[in-house]
């Protein structure tokens, strides 16, 4: 039996690459439902969301490099989605200072990922989204015993928390892509 329309129907199905969103260089895009970013190079947005107000972008796959955007986290909310009926993740509080945001991220990684070895390596004031912000670095060993490095930027605007994190294996990927991530996060605006 022949199906003459089968090739035409198959063309209408999304390609595997379309399961994730393509973020084209130079085209502004809405991120985490709150920020606007103009990528200085092409990126891929993963379809799975780690939280209701978060999304992940990557160049080579989430295990090799991941930029996670958290937008408009309100007081009392966790950064990541929690298992039902279990409120185990730390929560953002409107009483937090910018200097306490690295500890919030650290305790989130420890709780959500079972990370035991996590070290904050740097922290300094740094404007983000046109407001007072903080940039901080960290290192950790993930559940697969892979040493990773990360850098985050955060700002509190009108009582809401905005964070972007970059995580990659310590060897090669982190240093190679950090400049691209800086250009990407510098383009973020509310």
CSV table of C-alpha atoms in Angstrom, one decimal:
chain,number,residue,atom,x,y,z
A,1,UNK,CA,0.0,0.0,0.0
A,2,UNK,CA,1.3,3.4,-0.9
A,3,UNK,CA,0.8,6.6,1.0
A,4,UNK,CA,1.4,9.5,-1.4
A,5,UNK,CA,0.8,12.2,1.2
A,6,UNK,CA,3.2,10.7,3.8
A,7,UNK,CA,6.3,12.8,2.8
A,8,UNK,CA,4.2,16.0,2.9
A,9,UNK,CA,2.8,15.1,6.3
A,10,UNK,CA,6.2,14.3,7.7
A,11,UNK,CA,7.4,17.7,6.7
A,12,UNK,CA,4.7,19.2,8.9
A,13,UNK,CA,6.0,17.5,12.0
A,14,UNK,CA,8.5,19.4,14.1
A,15,UNK,CA,12.1,18.5,13.5
A,16,UNK,CA,14.0,17.2,16.6
A,17,UNK,CA,16.0,20.5,16.7
A,18,UNK,CA,12.6,22.3,17.0
A,19,UNK,CA,11.9,20.7,20.3
A,20,UNK,CA,14.1,23.4,21.7
A,21,UNK,CA,13.9,27.1,20.6
A,22,UNK,CA,16.6,28.6,18.4
A,23,UNK,CA,17.6,32.1,19.6
A,24,UNK,CA,19.1,33.9,16.7
A,25,UNK,CA,22.0,36.3,16.9
A,26,UNK,CA,20.9,40.0,17.0
A,27,UNK,CA,17.2,39.3,17.5
A,28,UNK,CA,15.7,40.4,20.8
A,29,UNK,CA,13.8,37.7,22.7
A,30,UNK,CA,11.8,37.6,25.9
A,31,UNK,CA,13.5,35.5,28.6
A,32,UNK,CA,12.0,33.9,31.7
A,33,UNK,CA,8.8,35.9,30.9
A,34,UNK,CA,10.3,39.1,32.3
A,35,UNK,CA,13.6,40.2,30.6
A,36,UNK,CA,14.6,41.0,27.1
A,37,UNK,CA,17.9,39.7,25.7
A,38,UNK,CA,19.6,40.3,22.3
A,39,UNK,CA,21.9,37.4,21.9
A,40,UNK,CA,25.3,38.4,20.4
A,41,UNK,CA,25.5,34.8,18.9
A,42,UNK,CA,23.1,32.0,18.2
A,43,UNK,CA,21.9,30.0,21.3
A,44,UNK,CA,19.5,27.2,21.9
A,45,UNK,CA,16.7,27.4,24.5
A,46,UNK,CA,15.9,24.0,26.1
A,47,UNK,CA,12.2,23.2,26.2
A,48,UNK,CA,12.4,21.8,29.8
A,49,UNK,CA,12.0,24.5,32.4
A,50,UNK,CA,13.7,24.1,35.8
A,51,UNK,CA,11.1,26.4,37.3
A,52,UNK,CA,8.0,28.3,36.5
A,53,UNK,CA,10.0,31.5,36.1
A,54,UNK,CA,13.2,30.0,34.7
A,55,UNK,CA,14.6,28.8,31.4
A,56,UNK,CA,17.9,27.3,30.2
A,57,UNK,CA,20.0,28.2,27.2
A,58,UNK,CA,23.0,26.3,25.9
A,59,UNK,CA,25.4,26.2,23.0
A,60,UNK,CA,26.7,22.6,23.2
A,61,UNK,CA,24.2,20.8,25.5
A,62,UNK,CA,23.1,21.4,29.1
A,63,UNK,CA,25.9,19.2,30.5
A,64,UNK,CA,28.6,21.1,28.7
A,65,UNK,CA,27.3,24.7,29.2
A,66,UNK,CA,24.1,26.1,30.5
A,67,UNK,CA,22.9,29.7,31.0
A,68,UNK,CA,19.8,29.7,33.3
A,69,UNK,CA,17.6,32.7,33.5
A,70,UNK,CA,15.5,33.3,36.6
A,71,UNK,CA,13.1,36.2,36.2
A,72,UNK,CA,10.9,38.0,38.7
A,73,UNK,CA,11.2,35.6,41.6
A,74,UNK,CA,8.8,36.9,44.2
A,75,UNK,CA,9.3,36.8,48.0
A,76,UNK,CA,8.4,33.3,49.3
A,77,UNK,CA,9.2,31.6,46.0
A,78,UNK,CA,12.0,29.1,45.3
A,79,UNK,CA,14.2,29.4,42.2
A,80,UNK,CA,13.5,25.9,41.0
A,81,UNK,CA,10.3,23.8,40.8
A,82,UNK,CA,9.8,21.7,43.9
A,83,UNK,CA,8.4,18.2,44.1
A,84,UNK,CA,4.7,18.3,45.0
A,85,UNK,CA,3.9,18.4,48.7
A,86,UNK,CA,7.6,18.9,49.6
A,87,UNK,CA,8.7,22.4,50.3
A,88,UNK,CA,12.4,21.7,50.7
A,89,UNK,CA,14.1,24.4,48.6
A,90,UNK,CA,15.2,27.7,50.1
A,91,UNK,CA,13.1,30.7,49.2
A,92,UNK,CA,13.8,34.2,48.3
A,93,UNK,CA,12.8,36.8,50.9
A,94,UNK,CA,12.3,40.5,50.4
A,95,UNK,CA,14.4,41.0,53.5
A,96,UNK,CA,17.5,39.6,51.6
A,97,UNK,CA,20.3,41.9,50.6
A,98,UNK,CA,22.2,41.4,47.3
A,99,UNK,CA,25.1,40.1,49.3
A,100,UNK,CA,22.9,37.2,50.5
A,101,UNK,CA,21.9,36.1,47.0
A,102,UNK,CA,25.0,33.9,46.5
A,103,UNK,CA,24.1,32.0,49.6
A,104,UNK,CA,20.5,31.5,48.3
A,105,UNK,CA,21.9,30.1,45.0
A,106,UNK,CA,24.4,27.9,46.9
A,107,UNK,CA,21.7,26.4,49.2
A,108,UNK,CA,19.5,25.9,46.2
A,109,UNK,CA,22.2,23.9,44.4
A,110,UNK,CA,22.9,21.9,47.6
A,111,UNK,CA,19.3,21.1,48.2
A,112,UNK,CA,18.1,20.5,44.6
A,113,UNK,CA,21.2,18.8,43.2
A,114,UNK,CA,22.6,17.1,46.3
A,115,UNK,CA,25.8,19.0,45.9
A,116,UNK,CA,28.0,18.6,48.9
A,117,UNK,CA,31.2,20.4,47.5
A,118,UNK,CA,30.2,24.0,46.7
A,119,UNK,CA,32.5,27.0,47.1
A,120,UNK,CA,31.8,30.6,46.5
A,121,UNK,CA,34.9,32.0,44.8
A,122,UNK,CA,34.3,35.6,44.1
A,123,UNK,CA,31.7,38.3,44.7
A,124,UNK,CA,31.6,42.0,43.7
A,125,UNK,CA,29.0,44.7,43.0
A,126,UNK,CA,28.1,44.8,39.4
A,127,UNK,CA,25.1,46.5,37.7
A,128,UNK,CA,22.6,44.1,36.1
A,129,UNK,CA,19.4,45.0,34.2
A,130,UNK,CA,20.3,48.7,34.7
A,131,UNK,CA,20.1,48.4,38.5
A,132,UNK,CA,22.5,47.7,41.4
A,133,UNK,CA,23.6,44.1,41.2
A,134,UNK,CA,26.1,41.5,42.1
A,135,UNK,CA,28.3,39.2,40.1
A,136,UNK,CA,29.7,36.1,41.9
A,137,UNK,CA,31.7,33.0,41.0
A,138,UNK,CA,31.5,29.5,42.3
A,139,UNK,CA,32.9,26.0,41.9
A,140,UNK,CA,31.3,22.7,42.7
A,141,UNK,CA,31.4,19.0,42.0
A,142,UNK,CA,28.2,17.7,40.5
A,143,UNK,CA,26.5,14.3,41.1
A,144,UNK,CA,28.6,12.7,38.4
A,145,UNK,CA,31.8,13.9,40.2
A,146,UNK,CA,32.5,16.4,37.4
A,147,UNK,CA,34.2,19.6,38.7
A,148,UNK,CA,32.2,22.6,37.4
A,149,UNK,CA,32.5,26.3,37.6
A,150,UNK,CA,29.8,28.9,37.5
A,151,UNK,CA,29.2,32.6,37.4
A,152,UNK,CA,26.0,34.4,38.3
A,153,UNK,CA,24.6,38.0,38.1
A,154,UNK,CA,21.7,39.1,40.1
A,155,UNK,CA,19.6,42.2,40.9
A,156,UNK,CA,16.6,42.9,43.0
A,157,UNK,CA,14.2,45.2,41.2
A,158,UNK,CA,10.9,46.4,42.8
A,159,UNK,CA,11.2,43.6,45.3
A,160,UNK,CA,11.6,40.8,42.7
A,161,UNK,CA,14.8,38.8,42.2
A,162,UNK,CA,16.4,38.4,38.8
A,163,UNK,CA,19.4,36.0,38.4
A,164,UNK,CA,21.3,34.5,35.5
A,165,UNK,CA,23.7,31.7,36.0
A,166,UNK,CA,26.4,30.1,33.8
A,167,UNK,CA,27.6,26.6,34.6
A,168,UNK,CA,30.1,24.5,32.7
A,169,UNK,CA,32.8,21.9,33.3
A,170,UNK,CA,35.8,23.5,34.9
A,171,UNK,CA,38.1,22.3,32.1
A,172,UNK,CA,37.9,24.1,28.8
A,173,UNK,CA,34.2,25.0,28.4
A,174,UNK,CA,33.9,27.5,31.2
A,175,UNK,CA,36.9,29.7,30.2
A,176,UNK,CA,36.2,29.3,26.5
A,177,UNK,CA,32.6,30.6,26.7
A,178,UNK,CA,32.7,33.1,29.6
A,179,UNK,CA,33.2,36.1,27.2
A,180,UNK,CA,30.2,35.0,25.2
A,181,UNK,CA,28.1,34.7,28.4
A,182,UNK,CA,29.2,38.2,29.5
A,183,UNK,CA,28.1,39.7,26.2
A,184,UNK,CA,24.8,37.8,26.5
A,185,UNK,CA,24.0,38.9,30.0
A,186,UNK,CA,25.2,42.5,29.3
A,187,UNK,CA,22.3,42.7,26.7
A,188,UNK,CA,19.6,41.8,29.3
A,189,UNK,CA,17.0,44.5,30.1
A,190,UNK,CA,13.7,44.7,31.8
